[in-house]
Coordinates of C-alpha atoms in Angstrom, one line a residue:
Chain A
M79 CA -34.2 13.1 -36.7
P80 CA -32.4 10.5 -34.5
A81 CA -33.4 6.9 -35.1
L82 CA -35.7 5.7 -32.4
S83 CA -35.0 2.0 -32.8
V84 CA -31.9 0.3 -31.4
A85 CA -29.8 -1.5 -34.0
S86 CA -29.2 -5.2 -33.8
T87 CA -25.9 -6.0 -32.2
E88 CA -23.3 -8.8 -32.0
T89 CA -21.1 -9.2 -28.9
Y90 CA -17.5 -10.5 -29.0
E91 CA -15.2 -11.7 -26.2
S92 CA -12.2 -9.4 -26.0
G93 CA -10.2 -10.9 -23.2
D94 CA -11.2 -11.5 -19.6
S95 CA -11.8 -7.7 -18.9
A96 CA -13.6 -6.4 -22.0
L97 CA -16.4 -7.1 -24.4
R98 CA -16.8 -5.6 -27.9
V99 CA -20.4 -4.9 -28.9
V100 CA -20.9 -4.2 -32.6
A101 CA -24.1 -2.7 -34.1
I102 CA -24.8 -4.4 -37.4
S103 CA -27.8 -2.7 -39.0
D104 CA -27.4 -1.3 -42.5
E105 CA -27.9 2.2 -41.2
R106 CA -24.7 3.9 -40.2
E107 CA -26.4 6.6 -38.1
E108 CA -28.5 4.0 -36.3
N109 CA -25.4 2.0 -35.5
W110 CA -23.5 5.0 -34.3
L111 CA -26.4 6.2 -32.1
T112 CA -27.0 2.8 -30.7
V113 CA -23.4 2.3 -29.5
H114 CA -23.2 5.8 -28.0
R115 CA -26.5 5.4 -26.2
L116 CA -25.5 2.1 -24.9
A117 CA -22.2 3.6 -23.7
G118 CA -24.1 6.4 -21.9
W119 CA -26.5 3.8 -20.3
L120 CA -23.6 1.8 -19.1
E121 CA -21.8 4.8 -17.6
G122 CA -25.0 5.9 -15.8
C123 CA -26.2 2.5 -14.5
G124 CA -23.7 2.3 -11.7
A125 CA -23.2 -1.4 -12.1
E126 CA -20.4 -2.7 -9.8
G127 CA -17.3 -3.8 -11.6
I128 CA -18.0 -2.0 -14.9
H129 CA -15.2 0.5 -15.5
G130 CA -16.7 2.2 -18.5
A131 CA -17.4 2.1 -22.2
V132 CA -15.5 3.3 -25.3
P133 CA -17.9 3.9 -28.1
T134 CA -16.6 4.7 -31.6
Y135 CA -18.5 4.4 -35.0
D136 CA -20.3 1.0 -34.9
S137 CA -18.8 -0.5 -31.8
V138 CA -18.4 0.0 -28.1
L139 CA -15.7 -1.6 -25.9
V140 CA -17.0 -2.3 -22.4
E141 CA -14.3 -2.7 -19.8
F142 CA -14.8 -4.3 -16.4
D143 CA -13.0 -5.8 -13.4
P144 CA -13.1 -9.6 -13.8
Y145 CA -12.8 -10.1 -10.1
L146 CA -16.1 -8.4 -9.5
V147 CA -18.1 -9.3 -12.6
S148 CA -17.7 -11.9 -15.3
A149 CA -17.8 -11.4 -19.1
R150 CA -21.1 -13.4 -19.1
Q151 CA -22.7 -11.1 -16.6
V152 CA -21.6 -8.0 -18.5
R153 CA -23.0 -9.6 -21.7
A154 CA -26.4 -10.0 -20.0
F155 CA -26.2 -6.5 -18.7
V156 CA -25.6 -5.1 -22.2
Q157 CA -28.7 -7.0 -23.4
L158 CA -30.7 -5.4 -20.6
G159 CA -29.4 -2.0 -21.5
L160 CA -30.3 -2.4 -25.2
R161 CA -33.8 -3.6 -24.3
E162 CA -34.3 -0.6 -22.0
L163 CA -33.0 1.8 -24.7
D164 CA -35.2 0.3 -27.3
A165 CA -38.2 0.8 -25.0
T166 CA -37.4 4.4 -24.1
G167 CA -36.3 5.8 -27.5
A168 CA -33.6 8.4 -28.1
S169 CA -33.8 11.7 -26.3
S170 CA -32.4 14.6 -28.2
T171 CA -29.2 16.0 -26.6
E172 CA -27.9 19.5 -27.0
Q173 CA -25.5 19.8 -29.9
R174 CA -22.8 22.4 -29.5
E175 CA -20.9 24.0 -32.3
F176 CA -17.2 24.6 -32.6
D177 CA -15.3 26.8 -35.0
V178 CA -11.7 25.8 -35.6
P179 CA -9.3 28.2 -37.4
V180 CA -6.7 26.3 -39.4
V181 CA -3.5 27.3 -41.2
Y182 CA -3.4 24.9 -44.1
G183 CA -0.2 23.7 -45.8
G184 CA 3.4 24.7 -45.5
E185 CA 5.1 23.9 -42.2
Y186 CA 1.6 23.7 -40.6
G187 CA 0.3 21.1 -43.0
P188 CA 3.3 19.2 -44.5
D189 CA 1.1 16.6 -46.3
L190 CA -1.3 19.0 -48.0
E191 CA 0.5 18.8 -51.4
R192 CA 0.7 15.0 -51.2
V193 CA -3.0 14.6 -50.4
A194 CA -3.9 17.0 -53.3
E195 CA -1.7 15.1 -55.7
Y196 CA -3.1 11.7 -54.7
Q197 CA -6.7 13.0 -55.1
G198 CA -5.9 14.7 -58.4
L199 CA -6.9 18.1 -56.9
D200 CA -5.3 21.5 -56.3
P201 CA -4.2 22.1 -52.7
A202 CA -6.8 24.9 -52.8
D203 CA -9.6 22.4 -53.6
V204 CA -8.4 20.1 -50.7
I205 CA -8.7 23.1 -48.4
R206 CA -12.1 24.1 -49.8
L207 CA -13.5 20.5 -49.4
H208 CA -12.1 20.2 -45.9
S209 CA -13.4 23.6 -44.7
E210 CA -16.8 23.6 -46.4
K211 CA -18.0 20.5 -44.6
T212 CA -20.0 20.5 -41.4
Y213 CA -18.6 17.7 -39.3
T214 CA -20.3 15.7 -36.6
I215 CA -17.9 14.4 -33.9
R216 CA -18.3 10.7 -33.9
C217 CA -16.2 9.6 -31.0
L218 CA -13.2 10.5 -28.8
G219 CA -10.1 8.6 -29.8
A220 CA -6.4 8.2 -29.3
P221 CA -4.4 10.3 -28.6
A222 CA -5.9 12.2 -25.7
G223 CA -9.6 12.4 -26.7
S224 CA -9.1 13.4 -30.4
P225 CA -12.4 14.3 -32.1
M226 CA -12.9 11.6 -34.7
M227 CA -15.1 12.7 -37.6
D228 CA -16.2 11.4 -41.0
G229 CA -13.8 13.0 -43.5
P230 CA -14.4 15.6 -46.2
A231 CA -15.8 14.6 -49.6
F232 CA -12.5 13.7 -51.3
P233 CA -12.7 11.5 -54.4
K234 CA -10.7 8.7 -52.7
P235 CA -9.9 7.5 -49.2
V236 CA -6.6 9.0 -48.0
P237 CA -3.8 6.4 -47.5
R238 CA -1.9 6.5 -44.2
L239 CA 1.8 7.5 -44.2
K240 CA 4.1 4.6 -44.9
D241 CA 6.5 5.9 -42.2
P242 CA 4.4 7.3 -39.4
R243 CA 5.9 10.5 -37.8
L244 CA 7.4 10.0 -34.4
S245 CA 5.8 13.3 -33.3
V246 CA 2.9 15.2 -34.6
P247 CA 2.3 18.6 -32.8
A248 CA -0.8 19.4 -30.8
G249 CA -3.4 21.1 -32.9
A250 CA -2.5 19.1 -36.1
V251 CA -5.4 18.8 -38.4
S252 CA -5.2 15.4 -40.3
V253 CA -7.1 13.1 -42.6
A254 CA -6.8 9.4 -43.3
G255 CA -9.1 6.9 -45.0
R256 CA -12.5 8.6 -44.8
Q257 CA -11.8 10.2 -41.5
A258 CA -10.7 13.6 -40.2
V259 CA -9.3 14.5 -36.8
I260 CA -7.6 17.2 -34.7
A261 CA -4.7 16.1 -32.4
P262 CA -5.2 17.5 -28.8
A263 CA -1.7 16.5 -27.8
S264 CA 1.6 15.9 -29.5
A265 CA 2.0 12.2 -30.3
P266 CA 3.3 9.8 -33.0
G267 CA 0.9 9.6 -36.0
G268 CA 0.5 8.0 -39.4
W269 CA -2.3 10.3 -40.7
C270 CA -1.8 13.0 -43.3
V271 CA -1.4 16.4 -41.6
I272 CA -2.9 19.1 -43.9
G273 CA -3.0 21.9 -41.4
Q274 CA -2.8 23.1 -37.8
T275 CA -5.0 25.0 -35.5
P276 CA -3.4 27.5 -33.1
L277 CA -6.1 26.9 -30.5
T278 CA -5.5 24.8 -27.4
V279 CA -7.7 21.8 -27.4
L280 CA -6.6 19.8 -24.3
N281 CA -6.9 21.3 -20.8
L282 CA -5.7 19.1 -18.0
R283 CA -7.3 21.4 -15.4
K284 CA -10.8 20.8 -16.8
E285 CA -13.0 17.7 -16.7
P286 CA -13.5 16.3 -19.3
L287 CA -10.2 17.4 -20.7
V288 CA -11.5 18.3 -24.1
P289 CA -14.4 20.7 -24.6
Y290 CA -16.5 18.6 -27.1
K291 CA -18.3 15.4 -26.9
P292 CA -19.6 12.9 -29.5
G293 CA -22.5 14.3 -31.4
D294 CA -21.2 17.9 -31.3
I295 CA -20.7 19.9 -34.6
L296 CA -17.4 21.2 -35.8
R297 CA -16.3 23.4 -38.7
F298 CA -12.8 24.3 -40.0
R299 CA -12.0 27.8 -41.2
A300 CA -8.9 28.7 -43.2
I301 CA -6.7 31.5 -41.7
E302 CA -3.4 33.0 -42.9
A303 CA -0.1 31.7 -41.4
G304 CA 0.5 35.3 -40.2
D305 CA -2.6 35.1 -37.9
F306 CA -1.4 31.9 -36.2
A307 CA 0.3 33.8 -33.4
A308 CA -2.8 36.0 -32.8
Y309 CA -4.9 32.9 -31.9
A310 CA -2.2 30.9 -30.1
G311 CA -3.0 30.3 -26.4
R312 CA -6.7 30.6 -26.8
E313 CA -8.8 27.6 -26.0
L314 CA -11.2 25.8 -28.2
E315 CA -14.7 26.7 -27.0
P316 CA -18.2 26.1 -28.2
R317 CA -20.0 29.0 -30.0
P318 CA -22.2 30.9 -27.5
Chain B
M38 CA 2.3 13.0 12.0
T39 CA 3.7 13.4 8.5
G40 CA 7.1 13.7 6.9
H41 CA 9.0 13.6 3.6
I42 CA 11.0 11.2 1.6
A43 CA 13.9 12.6 -0.3
I44 CA 14.6 10.8 -3.6
Q45 CA 18.4 10.5 -3.9
Q46 CA 18.7 8.2 -6.9
P47 CA 15.5 8.1 -9.0
G48 CA 16.6 5.6 -11.7
K49 CA 13.4 5.4 -13.8
S50 CA 10.6 5.7 -11.3
V51 CA 7.1 7.2 -11.1
V52 CA 4.3 7.5 -8.6
T53 CA 1.3 5.6 -9.9
D54 CA -1.8 3.6 -8.9
L55 CA -3.9 0.9 -10.5
G56 CA -5.0 3.1 -13.3
R57 CA -7.2 5.9 -14.7
F58 CA -10.3 3.7 -15.1
R59 CA -12.4 6.7 -16.1
G60 CA -9.9 7.6 -18.8
P61 CA -10.8 5.4 -21.8
R62 CA -14.3 7.0 -22.1
F63 CA -12.5 10.3 -22.7
G64 CA -9.9 8.9 -25.0
L65 CA -7.2 8.5 -22.4
P66 CA -5.5 5.1 -21.8
V67 CA -6.0 3.5 -18.4
N68 CA -2.2 3.4 -17.6
G69 CA -1.3 2.6 -14.0
A70 CA 1.0 -0.1 -12.6
L71 CA 1.8 -2.5 -15.3
D72 CA 2.2 -5.5 -12.9
Q73 CA -1.1 -5.1 -11.1
Y74 CA -0.6 -8.1 -8.8
S75 CA 2.7 -6.9 -7.5
A76 CA 1.3 -3.3 -7.1
R77 CA -1.7 -4.5 -5.1
A78 CA 0.4 -6.8 -3.0
A79 CA 2.8 -4.0 -2.2
N80 CA 0.0 -1.7 -0.9
I81 CA -1.8 -4.5 1.0
L82 CA 1.5 -5.5 2.7
V83 CA 1.7 -2.0 4.3
G84 CA -2.0 -1.9 5.1
N85 CA -3.0 0.5 2.3
A86 CA -5.9 0.4 -0.1
D87 CA -5.0 -1.4 -3.3
N88 CA -5.4 1.7 -5.4
D89 CA -3.2 4.0 -3.2
P90 CA -0.4 5.9 -4.9
L91 CA 2.9 3.9 -4.8
V92 CA 6.3 4.0 -6.6
E93 CA 6.9 2.0 -9.8
I94 CA 10.6 1.4 -10.4
T95 CA 11.6 0.2 -13.8
A96 CA 15.0 -1.6 -14.3
L97 CA 17.3 0.9 -12.7
D98 CA 18.7 1.3 -9.2
F99 CA 16.8 3.5 -6.8
R100 CA 17.7 5.2 -3.5
M101 CA 15.7 7.3 -1.0
R102 CA 15.8 8.6 2.6
P103 CA 12.8 9.5 4.7
D104 CA 12.9 12.2 7.5
T105 CA 10.4 10.3 9.5
D106 CA 9.8 6.6 10.5
I107 CA 7.9 4.8 7.8
L108 CA 6.8 1.3 7.0
I109 CA 7.4 0.1 3.4
S110 CA 7.2 -3.0 1.2
V111 CA 8.9 -3.8 -2.1
T112 CA 7.4 -6.3 -4.5
G113 CA 7.7 -7.1 -8.2
A114 CA 11.0 -8.2 -9.9
P115 CA 13.7 -9.8 -7.7
L116 CA 16.2 -7.3 -6.5
T117 CA 18.5 -6.4 -3.6
L118 CA 16.8 -4.3 -0.9
T119 CA 18.7 -2.7 1.9
V120 CA 17.6 -0.4 4.7
G121 CA 20.3 1.5 6.6
G122 CA 22.7 -1.0 5.0
R123 CA 20.8 -4.1 6.3
P124 CA 19.6 -6.5 3.7
C125 CA 15.8 -6.8 3.9
S126 CA 13.1 -9.1 2.4
Q127 CA 10.9 -8.3 -0.5
W128 CA 7.2 -9.1 -0.3
E129 CA 7.2 -8.3 3.5
P130 CA 6.5 -5.1 5.5
V131 CA 9.9 -3.4 6.4
S132 CA 10.4 -0.7 9.0
V133 CA 12.5 2.2 8.1
S134 CA 13.7 4.7 10.8
A135 CA 14.0 8.4 10.1
G136 CA 17.3 9.1 8.3
E137 CA 17.9 5.6 7.1
T138 CA 18.6 5.1 3.4
V139 CA 16.5 2.7 1.4
T140 CA 18.3 1.2 -1.6
I141 CA 16.9 -1.0 -4.4
R142 CA 19.6 -2.4 -6.6
G143 CA 20.1 -5.0 -9.2
I144 CA 16.6 -5.6 -10.6
H145 CA 17.0 -8.9 -12.5
T146 CA 14.8 -11.6 -14.1
G147 CA 12.0 -9.1 -14.3
L148 CA 11.8 -5.4 -15.0
R149 CA 9.5 -3.6 -12.6
A150 CA 9.5 -3.2 -8.8
Y151 CA 6.8 -1.7 -6.6
L152 CA 7.5 0.3 -3.5
A153 CA 4.5 1.1 -1.2
I154 CA 4.6 3.3 1.9
H155 CA 2.2 2.8 4.8
G156 CA -0.2 5.8 4.5
S157 CA 0.9 6.4 0.9
V158 CA 2.3 9.5 -0.6
E159 CA 0.8 12.7 -2.0
A160 CA 0.5 12.9 -5.8
P161 CA -1.6 15.0 -8.2
T162 CA -4.6 13.3 -9.8
L163 CA -6.4 13.6 -13.1
L164 CA -9.8 12.0 -13.5
G165 CA -9.3 10.4 -10.1
S166 CA -6.0 8.8 -10.7
C167 CA -2.3 9.8 -10.2
A168 CA -1.1 7.3 -13.0
P169 CA 1.3 9.1 -15.3
D170 CA 0.2 9.6 -18.9
T171 CA 3.2 10.2 -21.1
V172 CA 1.1 11.3 -24.1
I173 CA -0.5 14.2 -22.4
G174 CA 2.4 14.8 -20.1
F175 CA 0.7 14.2 -16.8
G176 CA 2.2 12.5 -13.8
L177 CA 4.8 12.5 -11.0
Q178 CA 8.0 11.3 -12.5
L179 CA 10.7 11.1 -9.7
S180 CA 14.0 12.9 -10.2
E181 CA 16.9 13.5 -7.9
G182 CA 15.8 15.8 -5.1
T183 CA 12.1 15.1 -5.5
S184 CA 10.5 15.3 -2.0
L185 CA 7.5 13.0 -1.5
S186 CA 5.1 13.9 1.2
V187 CA 4.2 10.9 3.4
R188 CA 0.7 10.9 4.8
K189 CA 1.5 8.8 7.9
S190 CA 4.4 7.9 10.1
V191 CA 4.8 4.5 11.8
H192 CA 7.0 3.9 14.8
P193 CA 9.8 1.4 14.0
V194 CA 8.6 -2.2 14.4
R195 CA 11.8 -4.4 14.9
Q196 CA 12.6 -7.9 15.9
P197 CA 14.6 -7.4 19.0
Y198 CA 16.8 -10.4 18.1
F199 CA 19.4 -9.7 15.5
D200 CA 17.0 -7.6 13.5
L201 CA 15.5 -10.7 11.9
P202 CA 12.6 -10.1 9.6
L203 CA 9.5 -9.6 11.7
F204 CA 6.9 -10.8 9.2
R205 CA 6.6 -14.0 7.4
L206 CA 3.4 -13.5 5.5
G207 CA 4.3 -16.1 2.9
L208 CA 2.6 -14.6 -0.1
E209 CA 2.9 -16.5 -3.3
R210 CA 5.3 -14.6 -5.6
P211 CA 4.7 -14.5 -9.3
G212 CA 7.0 -16.7 -11.3
M213 CA 9.6 -14.8 -13.3
G214 CA 12.3 -15.8 -15.7
S215 CA 13.6 -15.2 -19.2
A216 CA 11.2 -17.7 -20.8
L217 CA 7.7 -16.5 -20.2
L218 CA 4.4 -18.2 -20.8
V219 CA 1.5 -15.8 -21.5
D220 CA -2.1 -16.9 -21.6
V221 CA -4.3 -15.4 -24.3
T222 CA -7.9 -15.8 -25.4
D223 CA -9.1 -15.6 -29.0
G224 CA -9.5 -12.0 -30.1
P225 CA -12.7 -10.6 -31.6
D226 CA -11.0 -10.7 -35.1
F227 CA -9.3 -14.1 -34.7
A228 CA -11.1 -15.4 -37.8
E229 CA -9.5 -12.7 -40.0
F230 CA -6.1 -14.5 -39.6
G231 CA -7.3 -17.8 -41.0
D232 CA -4.9 -20.8 -40.5
S233 CA -2.0 -18.5 -39.8
A234 CA -3.5 -17.7 -36.3
A235 CA -2.1 -21.1 -35.1
L236 CA 1.5 -19.6 -35.5
L237 CA 0.8 -17.6 -32.4
F238 CA 0.6 -20.7 -30.2
N239 CA 3.4 -22.7 -31.9
S240 CA 6.2 -20.1 -32.1
E241 CA 8.6 -18.4 -29.7
Y242 CA 8.8 -14.7 -29.7
T243 CA 11.6 -12.4 -28.6
V244 CA 10.9 -9.2 -26.7
S245 CA 12.2 -6.1 -28.6
G246 CA 14.1 -3.3 -26.8
R247 CA 11.5 -0.9 -28.3
S248 CA 8.8 -2.3 -25.9
N249 CA 7.4 0.1 -23.3
H250 CA 4.2 0.7 -21.2
I251 CA 2.2 1.3 -24.4
G252 CA 3.0 -2.0 -25.9
L253 CA 5.4 -4.9 -26.2
R254 CA 7.0 -5.5 -29.6
L255 CA 7.9 -9.1 -30.2
G256 CA 9.9 -10.6 -33.0
G257 CA 9.1 -14.1 -34.4
Q258 CA 6.8 -15.9 -36.8
L259 CA 3.9 -13.6 -37.6
P260 CA 0.3 -14.6 -38.3
E261 CA -1.0 -12.8 -41.3
R262 CA -4.4 -11.2 -41.8
T263 CA -6.2 -12.9 -44.7
S264 CA -9.0 -10.4 -45.1
T265 CA -8.4 -6.9 -46.5
G266 CA -10.4 -3.7 -46.4
E267 CA -10.5 -0.7 -44.1
V268 CA -11.2 -1.3 -40.4
L269 CA -13.1 1.4 -38.6
S270 CA -11.4 2.7 -35.5
R271 CA -12.6 0.7 -32.5
G272 CA -11.9 0.6 -28.8
V273 CA -9.1 -1.9 -28.3
P274 CA -8.7 -3.8 -25.0
V275 CA -5.5 -3.7 -23.0
G276 CA -3.7 -7.0 -23.9
A277 CA -4.8 -6.8 -27.6
V278 CA -2.4 -8.8 -29.8
E279 CA -2.1 -7.2 -33.2
V280 CA 0.1 -7.5 -36.3
P281 CA 0.5 -3.9 -37.4
S282 CA 3.7 -4.5 -39.5
R283 CA 5.5 -7.4 -41.2
E284 CA 8.3 -7.2 -38.6
E285 CA 6.7 -7.5 -35.2
L286 CA 3.9 -8.6 -33.1
L287 CA 2.4 -6.0 -30.9
V288 CA 0.8 -6.7 -27.5
L289 CA -0.8 -3.6 -26.2
H290 CA -0.3 -2.8 -22.5
R291 CA -1.9 -0.3 -20.1
G292 CA -0.6 2.8 -21.9
R293 CA -2.3 1.9 -25.2
G294 CA -4.2 4.4 -27.2
V295 CA -7.9 3.5 -26.6
T296 CA -8.9 3.3 -30.3
A297 CA -7.1 1.7 -33.3
G298 CA -7.9 0.3 -36.7
Y299 CA -6.0 -3.0 -36.5
P300 CA -7.7 -6.3 -36.2
V301 CA -7.3 -8.0 -32.7
L302 CA -5.9 -11.5 -33.1
A303 CA -5.9 -12.4 -29.4
V304 CA -6.0 -10.8 -26.0
A305 CA -3.6 -11.4 -23.2
T306 CA -5.3 -12.4 -19.9
S307 CA -5.0 -10.2 -16.8
T308 CA -2.5 -12.6 -15.3
G309 CA -0.7 -12.8 -18.7
L310 CA -0.4 -8.9 -18.7
D311 CA 1.3 -9.1 -15.3
I312 CA 3.8 -11.5 -16.7
L313 CA 4.4 -9.3 -19.7
A314 CA 4.9 -6.3 -17.4
Q315 CA 8.1 -8.0 -16.2
A316 CA 9.4 -9.0 -19.6
R317 CA 12.9 -7.7 -20.4
P318 CA 14.3 -7.0 -23.9
G319 CA 15.6 -10.3 -25.2
D320 CA 13.3 -12.5 -23.1
K321 CA 11.5 -15.3 -24.9
V322 CA 7.7 -15.4 -24.9
R323 CA 5.3 -18.2 -25.8
F324 CA 1.6 -17.8 -26.0
R325 CA -0.9 -20.4 -24.6
R326 CA -4.5 -20.4 -25.8
T327 CA -7.1 -20.3 -23.1
T328 CA -10.8 -19.4 -22.6
V329 CA -12.3 -16.4 -21.0
A330 CA -13.9 -18.6 -18.3
E331 CA -10.5 -20.1 -17.4
A332 CA -8.7 -16.7 -17.5
T333 CA -11.4 -15.3 -15.2
S334 CA -10.9 -18.2 -12.7
A335 CA -7.1 -17.8 -12.8
H336 CA -7.5 -14.1 -12.1
R337 CA -9.9 -14.6 -9.3
R338 CA -7.6 -17.2 -7.6
S339 CA -4.8 -14.7 -7.6
R340 CA -7.0 -11.9 -6.3
Q341 CA -8.3 -14.2 -3.6
Q342 CA -4.8 -14.8 -2.4
L343 CA -4.4 -11.1 -2.1
E344 CA -7.6 -11.0 0.0
T345 CA -6.2 -13.6 2.3
L346 CA -3.0 -11.6 2.6
R347 CA -5.0 -8.5 3.5
E348 CA -6.6 -10.4 6.4
S349 CA -3.3 -11.6 7.7
V350 CA -1.8 -8.2 7.4
Q351 CA -4.7 -6.6 9.3
T352 CA -4.4 -9.1 12.1
V353 CA -0.7 -8.5 12.5
F354 CA -1.0 -4.8 12.2
D355 CA -3.8 -4.7 14.8
L356 CA -1.6 -6.7 17.2
L357 CA 1.3 -4.3 16.6
G358 CA -0.8 -1.2 16.8
I359 CA 0.0 -0.1 13.2
G360 CA -2.7 1.8 11.3
S361 CA -5.7 3.7 12.5
R362 CA -7.0 1.2 15.0
P363 CA -5.8 1.3 18.6
G364 CA -3.3 -1.5 19.3
W365 CA -1.4 -2.9 22.2
Q366 CA 0.9 0.2 22.3
D367 CA -2.0 2.5 23.0
L368 CA -3.5 0.0 25.5
A369 CA -0.2 -0.2 27.3
A370 CA 0.1 3.5 27.5
A371 CA -3.5 3.8 28.8
A372 CA -2.7 1.2 31.4
C373 CA 0.3 3.1 32.6
G374 CA -1.5 6.4 32.6

């Protein structure tokens, strides 16, 4: 049941063209819902000069054109939005579900053994923990609209790589800290890659370019390396 | 009437605009012209909308030839501009006749030049912007033999006497040099750096050769984060000054990934980002602490200059009959007819 109230927030200056709004309640879900609802409200309000909002876990970055609107005006606007959201309450949005086949370990997941060793687990346990969880997509991040999710129930947070890779392939399934992610595009990366999905996540001919949005549900399913080719070229799509 | 421009020597050039402002909400960086002032000025000088596609040329020499008459302007870093072998002024509209070669050579004390064409050029768009995104592999990167479609042709406008420059619009040019002063405001995580934050304002930094449109890497005395603990991924503003390693300071520019987990020490102002867009490897950078209110005023002053320029250009173009409105050429033709 989504929280109906809007979390308290703090607003920080972030240069002349952006503000960072942070939700500071003790409830993580409420914070997350607040910043995403605020981002949605800002996108939809059509205020002149506001480019858009980037919501993540407990914060939202609001970007604007300082020629058309000042940081002070945007700050007042954010307060207006929060009051309005508090008054209307959260509406339930449709949650779609995504199934993601993953080849774990080997060349597809070069850090699987390392993660297992650090956690004091067998690679098979890491795969089990990673694929038995139901994930909620928390936000879209770098690179290219990556689905950022709360990570699997590992005993410890996963340290980032000391030497980030110069290139991680599209489809890479990674973990770091208490987070999990899929890479829609090839990019440098410092997260631990434990597998790869053969599905295509990013489609430049569609808008938005990735099929999921924050709040959607995602599950990983282990497949054999031999089946990678059979899935390759297919697009990630919500379950009907 | 339309035509084409053949790219003969691309150097390192792309077709871009002011940025993909709808990108960040979908996890894509804004990208677009790194020196926004110069890009806007280039478009305004040829009577375009600020956000029309134009060519961004980085560091290397460039050469092209149109098969129709066009009107261009070149702004940004100082360089040598010639049209059909004649030296021409930067920061002014310049007529190019069909078949004449346009060369841009010797970009110096600065890194990026902007070439706008009256009527602009065709370029594919993504989320409403043609700005290249190197991470997802989108955008129009120019190579030898690329043919750009021009949307409009303009009859040559020439000074009859010695081909002297016709326009003297006198736009203030941004200062450039190898010692750059960049204004920054305190970042949202300024306090996490304790007393060491002051180093940012008291030290000189050197631009590393590993700098690009995603971020500038600067060597020098580094402030250190005093707090520890995991930082949740957050949206980071363009201009964010971070200390991700013990070796370099990182100032994120328009190609930055929209989310990151590093604390933001300071944020370069809009005018500061234009200065950084022109920083060459080896240049020295100093940071000056300012407030958001002052940064906003500074930015508005420079945008106001561009508005004044737009009015001057419109007046001159109306007189010369350039652009969509009927001018004296049409009136003269009507009188004869």
